[in-house]
Coordinates of C-alpha atoms in Angstrom, one line a residue:
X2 CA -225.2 5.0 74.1
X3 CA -223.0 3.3 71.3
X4 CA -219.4 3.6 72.0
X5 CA -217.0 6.2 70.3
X6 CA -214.2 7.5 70.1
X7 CA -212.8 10.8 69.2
X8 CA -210.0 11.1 66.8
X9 CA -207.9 14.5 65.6
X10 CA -206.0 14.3 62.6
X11 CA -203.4 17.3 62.4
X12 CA -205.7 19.9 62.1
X13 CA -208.6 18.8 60.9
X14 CA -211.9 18.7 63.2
X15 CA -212.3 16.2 65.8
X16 CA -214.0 13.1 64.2
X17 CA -215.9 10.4 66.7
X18 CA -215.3 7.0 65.3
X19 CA -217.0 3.7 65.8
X20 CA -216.5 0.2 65.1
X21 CA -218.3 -2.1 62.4
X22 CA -219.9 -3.9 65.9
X23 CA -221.0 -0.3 67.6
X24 CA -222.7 0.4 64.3
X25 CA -224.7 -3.0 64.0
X26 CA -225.9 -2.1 67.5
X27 CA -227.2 1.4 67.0
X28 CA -229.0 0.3 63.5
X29 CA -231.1 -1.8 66.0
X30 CA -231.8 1.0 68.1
X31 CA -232.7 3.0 64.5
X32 CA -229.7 4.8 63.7
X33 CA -229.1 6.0 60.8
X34 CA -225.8 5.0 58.4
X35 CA -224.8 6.7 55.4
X36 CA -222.4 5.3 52.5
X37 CA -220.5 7.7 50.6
X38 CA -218.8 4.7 48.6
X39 CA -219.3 5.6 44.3
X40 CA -222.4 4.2 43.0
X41 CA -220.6 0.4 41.7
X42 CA -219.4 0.0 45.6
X43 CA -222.4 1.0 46.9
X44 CA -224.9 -1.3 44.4
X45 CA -222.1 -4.2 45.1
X46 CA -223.1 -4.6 48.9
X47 CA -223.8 -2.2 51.3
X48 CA -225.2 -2.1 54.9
X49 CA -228.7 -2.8 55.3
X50 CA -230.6 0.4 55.3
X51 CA -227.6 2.8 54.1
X52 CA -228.6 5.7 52.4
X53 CA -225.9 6.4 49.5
X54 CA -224.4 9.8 48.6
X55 CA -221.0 9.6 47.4
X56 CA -218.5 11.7 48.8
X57 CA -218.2 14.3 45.7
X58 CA -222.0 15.1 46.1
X59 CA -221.8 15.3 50.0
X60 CA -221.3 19.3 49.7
X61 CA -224.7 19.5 47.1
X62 CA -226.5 17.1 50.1
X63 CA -225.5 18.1 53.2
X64 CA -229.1 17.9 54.1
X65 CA -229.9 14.1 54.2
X66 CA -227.0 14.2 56.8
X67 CA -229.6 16.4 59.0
X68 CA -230.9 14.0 60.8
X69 CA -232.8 13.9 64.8
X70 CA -229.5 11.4 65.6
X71 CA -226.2 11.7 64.9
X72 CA -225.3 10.2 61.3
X73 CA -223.1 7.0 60.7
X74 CA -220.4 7.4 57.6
X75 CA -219.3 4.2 56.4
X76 CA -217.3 3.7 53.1
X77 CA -214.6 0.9 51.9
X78 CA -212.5 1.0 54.5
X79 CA -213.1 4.7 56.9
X80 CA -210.7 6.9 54.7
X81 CA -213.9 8.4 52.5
X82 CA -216.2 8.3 55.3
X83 CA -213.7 10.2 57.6
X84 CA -213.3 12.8 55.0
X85 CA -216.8 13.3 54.9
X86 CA -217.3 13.5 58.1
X87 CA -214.5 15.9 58.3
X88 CA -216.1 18.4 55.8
X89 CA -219.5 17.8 57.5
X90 CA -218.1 19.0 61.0
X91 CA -217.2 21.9 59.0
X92 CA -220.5 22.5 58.7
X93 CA -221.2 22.4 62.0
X94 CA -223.1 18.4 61.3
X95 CA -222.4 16.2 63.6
X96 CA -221.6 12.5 62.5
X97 CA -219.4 9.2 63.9
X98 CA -216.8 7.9 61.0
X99 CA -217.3 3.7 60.8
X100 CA -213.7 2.4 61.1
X101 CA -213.0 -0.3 58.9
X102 CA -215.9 0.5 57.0
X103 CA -217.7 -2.0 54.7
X104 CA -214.7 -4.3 54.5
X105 CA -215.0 -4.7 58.2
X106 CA -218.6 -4.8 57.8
X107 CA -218.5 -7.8 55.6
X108 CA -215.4 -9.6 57.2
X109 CA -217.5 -9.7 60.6
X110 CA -220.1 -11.7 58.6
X111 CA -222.7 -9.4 58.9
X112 CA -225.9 -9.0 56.3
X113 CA -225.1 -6.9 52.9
X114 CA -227.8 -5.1 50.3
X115 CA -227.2 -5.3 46.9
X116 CA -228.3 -3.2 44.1
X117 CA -229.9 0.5 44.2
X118 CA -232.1 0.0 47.2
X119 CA -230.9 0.9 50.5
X120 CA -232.6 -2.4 51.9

């Protein structure tokens, strides 16, 4: 199992919360990631794979966030992404906030997407 961590914030829900590294090692294993970035971040270089819903339509698509495993939020840095997972907890969906987000992502030298296409 990837490793989390759980993280309160006043009194908001509690929020698990992985590393750039935990998520590269569950997309092997099939996991999926999410990036609620606007549409310009997103099509500028995202995470291989990552579905994009940006966080003012999360509440209209709560459903892609359904899924058989628990969801990965990634954004610019984990500020968006912990928001949005935040509100989805709310909704009694289950997801783990990527710290550091796509900044992180991309300073660890790992692959990017560009463009509309999550791969």
């Amino acid at each position: 199992m990837p490793q989390v961590t759980w993280v309160l914030v006043c009194d908001a829900m509690p929020i698990q919360e992985a590393s750039t590294a935990t998520l590269e090692a569950a997309l092997v294993t099939g996991a999926a990631v999410i990036d609620v970035r606007e549409t310009d971040e997103y099509e500028s270089g995202h995470v291989p794979g990552a579905l994009h819903v940006a966080l003012g339509a999360v509440p209209e698509h709560v459903d892609v966030f359904r899924t058989e495993t628990v969801s990965y939020i990634i954004c610019r840095s984990g500020a968006r992404s912990r928001r949005a997972a935040e509100y989805l907890a709310e909704q009694g969906i289950e997801t783990i906030n990527v710290a550091g987000g796509t900044l992180d992502w991309i300073a660890g030298g790992r692959p990017v997407v560009t463009g509309s296409s999550p791969l």
